[in-house]
Amino acid sequence: MTPASTSASRQLLPVVPLAALFFAAFVLPLVALVAISLFRTPQFAELSLAQYLRFLSDPFSIKVLTDTLWLGAEVALATLILAYPLALVYVASGPFMRTLITFLIMLPLLTSTVVRTFAWIVILGRDGIVNSAMLSLGLWQAPARLLYTWEGMVLALTQIQLPLMALPVINSLLRLDGNLTRAAEGLGASRARIFITVILPLTLPGAIAGWLLVFAAAATAFITQTLVGGGRIILMPSYIYQQAVGVQDWPFSAALSLIFTLAVTGIVFAIGALSRRYVRGVDAA
Amino acid sequence: MQRSLVDRIYSTVVGAITGFGMLLLLAPTLVVLVISFTGGITLKFPPPNWSLRWYVELLQSQEIIEPALTSLKVAAAATILSAVLGGAAALGLARSRLKIARVLDALFMSPMVLPAMAFGLSLLLVFNLLGIRLSAATLVLGHTIICVPFVIRMVGASVQQLNPVLITCSLSLGASRWYTFRRVTLPLIRRGIVASCFVAFLTSFDNVPVSLFLADARTEVLPIKLWAILEGSLDVRVAAVSGVIVLLTLAGLVCAEIFGGVSRQIGSR
């Protein structure tokens, strides 16, 4: 070895302990997960693709997967609708309002997931805020069932994941050249038109980045899904948990978690690659 | 005339959604704090009367205090492990131009991309196959992996900003490598370390997907315990726990802000 390459590899010496840990406690387990999913029975007899065929031929399992992906898509869309106005106001405001919005966005990020989910149980519950308000205003005759519904779960996840969308959208709005909107304004475009024809197309990379973050986070949000959605809505995370810990069918739960991982990361990478190829605008980083 | 009407409608819509969005961001935290002082025995909102009874009840609930202490210990251990191993790795990776450094960097970041449930399940299966009993140590191992990406990113960013000339100067003036590390490198990347420790601690303390599989009856952690309680009944004690967590997090944020300017670090991610 030349002295230069020796010193170059010596610089990597402090990386060795972490690399060893990752090999033993991250790479190895994931390889084992793939291997286990290839066994036909929970007793580890016979290698085959039986677990994957079982998933593909079972309408219930397929529905659980599509429901979960659809939930992620829906929540991501809802956060997008909330995030743009918030970001527009942020960019147009002075230091006080900017600090306030930053604080409000950071607040849920720093509060524990269980706490945030618990708040939604209080808000949506039978004696919760929404029901009390609607009853006392006389708008509803009887308390409505909001908890343990799909809509309630979408609403709760929208609030819980909103920061993940707001941060990239604000970032790309901040990088947008102000001269462009001023030029459109000077040429007589209405503000709504400026938003649709100038701001939205140019900040699309940030919106897509946020959409993907929220999509993945909402699809995998076990706690919120089980507590606000309730036991009757079965989604992939609780399905995997039930098959692994409840039924102890390891090959099937391994296959389930790999299918779920591939579906979520596959969609994220596909949309990310497509947007890098076809969407032009300010950098979202 | 027509244009100003369109503008006004647009501004109203944007303003209304923004107001709703800000309320939505703030409300849940406020709701939790308010309900934790209820005097009632249900989650009725607004509370019928006010008291500290649920905080008192919490102090006598060993079955919640135990998991809370376990969570704090596990988070502390995972934070220290990921900060030491991850910090060392970030220092090594930042200066290396070898191809393997990029590969390792991608590997250390991948727990962030991969749905954590798959990783939690894979650890459970491996421990089971190898006959390793679940314990606090196995839990710390899993949490450390999940926390490492934050350390790699944040410490890595600090190292990138570090001017290498400073280190060369120190060495050529006769300081030893260890002295240079302690007196030059470490103080200059302190902000990145503090910020990543803060985020790593919260990540571990709040982790569900890994703990769900690796926490057993003897190593119950707080989020899983609270989840189990809420699955069974809508227990008001959870409100008191939530109140404590919110206040401690805010206190921690203030401390981390003083020592390391955390909000800038997180905001720039």
XYZ file of C-alpha atoms in Angstrom:
554
model
C 0.000 0.000 0.000
C 1.191 3.501 -0.769
C 1.497 5.838 2.234
C -1.358 7.997 0.857
C -3.844 5.125 0.695
C -2.791 3.921 4.162
C -3.561 7.292 5.686
C -6.812 7.475 3.697
C -7.961 4.166 5.160
C -6.650 5.095 8.602
C -9.051 8.032 8.561
C -11.862 5.503 8.392
C -10.690 3.811 11.609
C -13.248 5.631 13.820
C -16.014 4.312 11.546
C -15.207 0.645 12.280
C -17.143 0.232 15.582
C -20.382 1.625 14.128
C -19.943 -0.377 10.925
C -19.534 -3.545 13.009
C -22.644 -2.718 15.059
C -24.676 -2.050 11.910
C -23.559 -5.284 10.366
C -24.518 -7.351 13.415
C -27.697 -5.553 14.469
C -29.068 -4.162 11.216
C -27.838 -5.928 8.071
C -27.846 -9.411 9.563
C -31.405 -9.197 11.004
C -32.773 -7.896 7.698
C -31.114 -10.751 5.813
C -32.633 -13.138 8.359
C -36.040 -11.502 7.827
C -35.852 -12.218 4.105
C -34.696 -15.778 4.769
C -37.485 -16.494 7.258
C -40.137 -15.174 4.858
C -39.104 -17.895 2.407
C -40.174 -20.796 4.630
C -43.484 -22.503 3.923
C -44.483 -23.297 7.509
C -43.987 -21.605 10.897
C -41.849 -24.654 11.798
C -39.353 -23.564 9.115
C -39.990 -26.529 6.820
C -39.409 -26.284 3.073
C -38.134 -23.216 1.249
C -40.682 -21.647 -1.095
C -42.502 -18.489 -2.089
C -45.651 -19.810 -0.380
C -45.983 -16.836 2.015
C -45.960 -14.331 -0.831
C -48.458 -16.381 -2.864
C -50.645 -16.631 0.241
C -50.638 -12.828 0.496
C -51.345 -12.269 -3.202
C -54.204 -14.790 -3.305
C -55.918 -13.458 -0.165
C -58.345 -10.576 -0.923
C -58.370 -9.566 2.765
C -54.589 -9.097 2.881
C -54.586 -7.176 -0.403
C -57.328 -4.895 0.920
C -55.371 -4.226 4.118
C -52.374 -3.162 2.026
C -54.323 -0.938 -0.392
C -56.275 0.645 2.510
C -52.997 1.463 4.256
C -51.424 3.016 1.154
C -54.644 4.928 0.466
C -54.633 6.274 4.031
C -51.098 7.580 3.518
C -52.071 9.226 0.212
C -55.187 10.839 1.695
C -53.408 12.224 4.766
C -50.561 13.544 2.617
C -53.056 15.364 0.370
C -54.848 16.888 3.378
C -51.576 18.159 4.882
C -50.646 19.629 1.486
C -53.875 21.668 1.397
C -53.166 23.012 4.901
C -49.440 23.564 4.393
C -49.544 25.894 1.359
C -51.604 28.713 2.930
C -49.512 28.381 6.090
C -46.317 28.676 4.052
C -47.668 31.622 1.995
C -48.501 33.510 5.198
C -45.102 32.576 6.680
C -43.187 33.948 3.691
C -45.247 37.152 3.589
C -44.961 37.884 7.340
C -42.556 39.703 9.611
C -40.242 38.160 12.211
C -42.882 37.809 14.973
C -45.362 35.845 12.868
C -42.530 33.721 11.430
C -41.314 32.798 14.917
C -44.878 31.990 15.978
C -45.486 29.718 12.979
C -42.089 28.015 13.478
C -42.941 27.386 17.132
C -46.363 25.980 16.242
C -44.804 23.649 13.664
C -42.087 22.453 16.067
C -44.534 21.877 18.932
C -46.129 18.687 17.592
C -42.745 17.456 16.307
C -41.412 17.523 19.858
C -44.479 16.100 21.590
C -44.566 12.348 21.943
C -46.687 10.410 19.428
C -48.782 8.804 22.144
C -49.493 12.226 23.669
C -50.587 13.675 20.332
C -52.783 10.669 19.653
C -54.242 10.881 23.154
C -55.182 14.529 22.469
C -57.255 13.378 19.511
C -59.048 10.835 21.676
C -60.033 13.741 23.944
C -61.084 15.906 20.976
C -63.074 13.276 19.087
C -64.452 11.246 22.004
C -68.138 10.914 22.934
C -67.817 13.685 25.541
C -65.057 15.345 23.572
C -64.632 18.901 22.353
C -66.315 18.515 18.970
C -69.359 16.767 20.382
C -69.723 19.198 23.329
C -69.459 22.200 21.019
C -71.926 20.875 18.471
C -74.440 19.816 21.145
C -74.276 23.088 23.066
C -74.646 25.075 19.838
C -77.695 22.949 19.093
C -76.297 21.872 15.732
C -76.396 18.190 16.609
C -79.168 16.415 18.490
C -77.069 13.521 19.785
C -73.320 12.979 20.138
C -71.841 11.707 16.876
C -69.424 8.844 16.618
C -66.107 10.410 15.596
C -63.566 8.240 17.345
C -62.910 4.819 15.778
C -63.852 6.075 12.298
C -61.785 6.416 9.126
C -62.456 10.172 8.903
C -61.408 10.727 12.524
C -58.192 8.829 11.887
C -57.430 10.899 8.752
C -58.044 14.132 10.678
C -55.787 13.103 13.581
C -52.989 11.921 11.291
C -53.270 15.132 9.254
C -52.545 17.212 12.346
C -49.852 14.851 13.591
C -47.966 14.801 10.256
C -48.552 18.441 9.197
C -45.050 19.602 10.305
C -43.408 17.117 7.915
C -45.226 18.833 5.046
C -45.014 22.436 6.256
C -41.198 22.482 6.607
C -40.273 21.498 2.996
C -43.053 23.661 1.499
C -41.896 26.707 3.510
C -38.294 25.981 2.489
C -39.085 25.928 -1.224
C -41.272 29.061 -0.965
C -38.357 30.847 0.718
C -36.073 29.890 -2.181
C -38.536 31.141 -4.794
C -37.284 34.282 -6.568
C -39.589 37.109 -5.404
C -39.077 38.942 -8.706
C -41.137 36.292 -10.490
C -44.272 36.908 -8.431
C -43.706 40.675 -8.556
C -43.405 40.498 -12.355
C -46.665 38.533 -12.622
C -48.325 41.064 -10.320
C -47.019 43.983 -12.391
C -48.423 42.384 -15.524
C -51.846 42.363 -13.912
C -52.330 38.763 -12.746
C -54.630 38.226 -9.764
C -53.083 36.684 -6.660
C -54.952 33.429 -7.179
C -53.629 33.264 -10.742
C -50.075 33.991 -9.554
C -50.369 31.126 -7.092
C -51.627 28.652 -9.678
C -49.372 29.627 -12.601
C -46.167 30.757 -10.844
C -45.865 29.715 -7.202
C -47.376 26.220 -7.329
C -45.401 24.885 -10.343
C -42.103 26.278 -9.064
C -42.471 24.951 -5.510
C -43.751 21.536 -6.626
C -40.474 19.753 -5.703
C -40.926 20.844 -2.063
C -44.566 19.765 -2.116
C -43.656 16.354 -3.523
C -40.881 15.910 -0.947
C -43.365 16.715 1.839
C -46.027 14.505 0.299
C -43.653 11.518 0.304
C -42.559 12.129 3.910
C -46.158 12.348 5.132
C -47.258 9.399 2.999
C -44.633 7.112 4.528
C -45.185 8.419 8.074
C -48.992 8.141 7.970
C -48.971 4.664 6.421
C -46.706 3.356 9.207
C -48.265 5.262 12.166
C -49.151 2.229 14.302
C -50.193 4.104 17.484
C -52.554 6.604 15.850
C -54.006 3.987 13.528
C -54.852 1.591 16.330
C -56.031 4.130 18.944
C -57.997 6.613 16.805
C -58.952 4.174 14.043
C -59.912 1.502 16.556
C -59.859 -2.273 16.351
C -62.240 -2.575 13.415
C -59.963 -0.783 10.945
C -57.101 -3.192 10.220
C -54.065 -1.708 8.495
C -50.661 -3.173 7.658
C -48.795 -2.167 10.865
C -51.373 -3.753 13.175
C -51.733 -6.727 10.793
C -47.963 -7.374 10.995
C -48.017 -6.981 14.776
C -50.957 -9.350 15.145
C -49.407 -12.017 12.884
C -46.003 -11.780 14.604
C -46.883 -11.386 18.290
C -50.459 -12.706 18.421
C -50.416 -15.644 16.009
C -46.606 -16.059 16.090
C -46.607 -16.951 12.403
C -43.096 -15.723 11.735
C -42.689 -16.568 8.040
C -45.980 -14.869 7.158
C -45.321 -11.788 9.321
C -41.820 -11.529 7.834
C -43.303 -11.677 4.327
C -45.966 -9.118 5.306
C -43.412 -6.658 6.647
C -41.216 -7.062 3.557
C -44.174 -6.562 1.194
C -45.207 -3.470 3.173
C -41.655 -2.101 3.210
C -41.281 -2.666 -0.535
C -44.660 -1.059 -1.274
C -43.965 2.080 0.792
C -40.324 2.617 -0.172
C -41.089 1.590 -3.775
C -43.752 4.297 -4.088
C -41.478 6.856 -2.401
C -38.538 6.095 -4.695
C -40.679 5.887 -7.860
C -42.430 9.223 -7.269
C -39.168 10.810 -6.133
C -37.364 9.665 -9.285
C -40.226 10.725 -11.562
C -40.371 14.175 -9.998
C -36.610 14.667 -10.290
C -36.889 13.747 -13.962
C -39.979 15.673 -15.003
C -40.673 18.425 -12.457
C -38.589 21.557 -12.662
C -38.606 24.186 -9.975
C -36.645 25.517 -7.047
C -34.595 22.972 -5.121
C -36.469 21.460 -2.218
C -33.534 20.221 -0.143
C -62.765 46.063 -9.793
C -63.237 42.421 -10.650
C -59.592 41.691 -9.977
C -59.690 43.107 -6.459
C -62.726 40.934 -5.689
C -60.846 37.805 -6.803
C -57.862 38.933 -4.735
C -60.053 39.441 -1.700
C -61.622 35.981 -1.999
C -58.141 34.456 -2.423
C -56.768 36.268 0.629
C -59.773 35.234 2.708
C -59.391 31.587 1.750
C -55.627 31.602 2.406
C -56.135 33.417 5.732
C -58.922 31.089 6.835
C -56.972 27.906 6.055
C -53.876 29.340 7.759
C -55.892 30.190 10.868
C -57.374 26.687 10.889
C -53.914 25.180 10.361
C -52.380 27.130 13.248
C -55.281 26.202 15.525
C -54.887 22.575 14.479
C -51.175 22.639 15.321
C -51.692 24.194 18.750
C -54.988 22.687 19.925
C -53.954 19.118 20.786
C -51.107 20.175 23.069
C -53.357 22.691 24.843
C -56.169 20.159 25.108
C -53.874 17.643 26.785
C -52.627 20.208 29.310
C -56.184 21.408 30.109
C -57.717 17.932 30.472
C -54.883 16.809 32.780
C -56.224 19.212 35.432
C -59.761 17.838 35.304
C -61.511 16.969 38.541
C -63.825 14.526 36.778
C -63.315 10.826 36.158
C -63.861 10.961 32.369
C -62.261 12.800 29.483
C -65.270 15.172 29.332
C -64.329 18.492 27.767
C -64.471 21.160 29.097
C -63.673 19.609 32.496
C -66.565 19.906 35.027
C -64.134 21.165 37.721
C -60.417 21.525 38.303
C -58.005 19.565 40.473
C -54.566 17.983 40.661
C -56.019 14.574 41.529
C -54.696 12.807 38.411
C -51.162 14.011 39.081
C -51.474 12.735 42.660
C -52.874 9.457 41.342
C -49.957 9.254 38.898
C -47.430 9.500 41.753
C -49.017 6.406 43.282
C -49.162 4.434 40.029
C -46.101 2.199 40.183
C -47.209 0.463 36.973
C -46.686 3.741 35.058
C -43.638 5.063 36.941
C -41.678 1.828 36.358
C -42.001 1.952 32.528
C -41.265 5.697 32.579
C -37.978 5.074 34.412
C -37.130 2.212 32.032
C -37.797 4.536 29.076
C -35.529 7.227 30.520
C -32.707 4.737 31.141
C -33.022 3.125 27.708
C -33.135 6.544 26.011
C -30.070 7.717 27.948
C -28.098 4.597 27.062
C -29.147 4.677 23.383
C -28.285 8.397 23.189
C -24.795 7.902 24.644
C -24.092 4.858 22.451
C -25.323 6.489 19.249
C -23.561 9.786 20.036
C -20.195 8.118 20.721
C -20.258 5.543 17.903
C -22.133 7.799 15.466
C -20.051 10.870 16.317
C -16.790 8.970 15.739
C -18.132 7.588 12.467
C -19.317 11.030 11.311
C -15.840 12.456 11.947
C -14.203 9.659 9.973
C -16.692 9.778 7.090
C -16.634 13.555 6.665
C -12.925 13.655 5.881
C -12.745 10.557 3.727
C -13.048 10.694 -0.038
C -13.025 6.903 -0.419
C -15.972 5.286 -2.165
C -16.609 2.971 0.784
C -17.256 6.047 2.922
C -20.273 6.972 0.741
C -21.574 3.390 0.942
C -21.248 3.343 4.737
C -22.907 6.763 4.985
C -25.897 5.438 3.014
C -26.011 2.345 5.250
C -25.995 4.429 8.469
C -28.817 6.624 7.105
C -31.018 3.746 5.935
C -32.895 3.163 9.257
C -34.572 6.504 8.522
C -35.963 5.305 5.175
C -36.924 1.769 6.120
C -40.264 1.374 7.941
C -39.055 0.743 11.485
C -41.584 -2.041 12.112
C -39.761 -4.331 9.674
C -36.525 -3.655 11.538
C -38.133 -4.215 14.953
C -39.630 -7.509 13.803
C -36.324 -8.631 12.241
C -34.485 -8.018 15.534
C -37.121 -9.976 17.454
C -36.827 -12.918 15.064
C -33.007 -12.943 15.235
C -32.927 -12.764 19.038
C -35.442 -15.595 19.138
C -33.463 -17.760 16.700
C -30.211 -17.169 18.583
C -31.914 -17.851 21.911
C -31.085 -14.387 23.270
C -33.581 -13.353 25.933
C -35.168 -9.933 25.505
C -33.859 -7.425 28.028
C -33.104 -3.745 28.432
C -29.820 -4.382 26.605
C -31.499 -5.755 23.462
C -33.877 -2.782 23.531
C -30.959 -0.318 23.768
C -29.323 -2.051 20.804
C -32.423 -1.571 18.628
C -32.910 2.055 19.707
C -29.251 2.890 19.038
C -29.616 1.841 15.380
C -32.727 4.045 15.033
C -30.943 7.058 16.619
C -27.697 6.836 14.609
C -28.980 8.566 11.409
C -29.687 11.793 13.339
C -26.180 11.801 14.821
C -24.573 11.088 11.437
C -26.482 13.933 9.769
C -26.171 16.585 12.483
C -22.598 15.914 13.623
C -21.637 15.378 9.972
C -23.018 18.843 9.113
C -20.973 20.400 11.955
C -17.793 18.647 10.799
C -18.339 19.897 7.234
C -18.379 23.478 8.541
C -15.171 22.917 10.503
C -12.146 24.563 8.896
C -9.488 21.804 8.549
C -6.731 24.454 8.710
C -7.461 24.888 12.425
C -6.575 21.256 13.069
C -3.436 21.425 10.929
C -2.398 24.559 12.862
C -2.894 22.898 16.215
C -0.906 19.818 15.162
C 1.947 21.830 13.648
C 2.180 23.913 16.821
C 3.026 20.701 18.658
C -0.311 19.667 20.163
C -0.967 15.922 20.288
C -3.854 14.404 18.295
C -5.848 13.793 21.474
C -5.222 17.338 22.759
C -6.252 18.763 19.361
C -9.429 16.662 19.402
C -10.339 17.809 22.927
C -9.457 21.496 22.578
C -10.145 22.264 18.894
C -12.414 19.726 17.169
C -14.810 18.957 20.016
C -15.666 22.582 20.957
C -16.266 23.446 17.309
C -18.723 20.591 16.675
C -20.407 20.897 20.097
C -23.628 22.362 18.687
C -24.101 19.421 16.341
C -23.461 16.955 19.159
C -25.865 18.609 21.598
C -28.596 18.903 18.980
C -28.236 15.296 17.862
C -28.239 14.043 21.479
C -31.472 15.970 22.086
C -33.150 14.523 18.990
C -31.769 11.024 19.643
C -33.086 11.050 23.218
C -36.575 12.121 22.088
C -36.510 9.553 19.272
C -35.685 6.719 21.646
C -38.036 7.913 24.404
C -40.889 8.123 21.886
C -40.039 5.013 19.855
C -42.888 2.599 19.250
C -42.145 0.357 16.238
C -38.978 -1.177 17.724
C -40.120 -1.261 21.358
C -43.383 -2.905 20.289
C -41.457 -6.072 19.402
C -38.508 -5.877 21.799
C -40.125 -4.733 25.045
C -41.446 -7.633 27.093
C -43.141 -7.748 30.479
C -39.884 -7.107 32.370
C -38.716 -4.211 30.191
C -41.956 -2.334 29.608
C -41.390 1.162 28.167
C -43.660 4.172 28.577
C -45.121 4.632 25.053
C -46.059 0.948 24.831
C -47.524 0.973 28.350
C -49.627 4.080 27.569
C -50.760 2.482 24.315
C -51.804 -0.652 26.169
C -53.700 1.410 28.766
C -55.545 3.416 26.096
C -56.397 0.267 24.111
C -58.237 -1.031 27.176
C -59.845 2.094 28.618
C -59.743 5.872 28.320
C -57.767 6.369 31.537
C -57.419 10.005 32.697
C -54.009 9.228 34.256
C -52.635 9.222 30.695
C -53.517 12.941 30.569
C -51.342 13.576 33.630
C -48.458 11.580 32.096
C -48.902 13.565 28.887
C -48.814 16.830 30.828
C -45.549 15.794 32.480
C -44.020 14.741 29.134
C -45.014 18.017 27.428
C -43.545 20.149 30.240
C -40.321 18.090 30.433
C -39.880 18.268 26.646
C -40.294 22.046 26.675
C -37.784 22.296 29.553
C -35.380 20.045 27.632
C -35.800 22.185 24.523
C -34.937 25.338 26.461
C -31.796 23.660 27.889
C -30.718 22.320 24.488
C -31.405 25.732 22.932
C -29.104 27.381 25.481
C -26.295 24.861 24.941
C -26.607 24.150 21.246
C -29.142 26.220 19.293
C -31.241 23.141 18.552
C -34.064 24.843 16.643
C -31.642 26.055 13.988
C -30.234 22.553 13.629
C -33.648 20.927 13.280
C -34.990 23.680 11.041
C -32.100 23.330 8.620
C -32.480 19.597 8.267
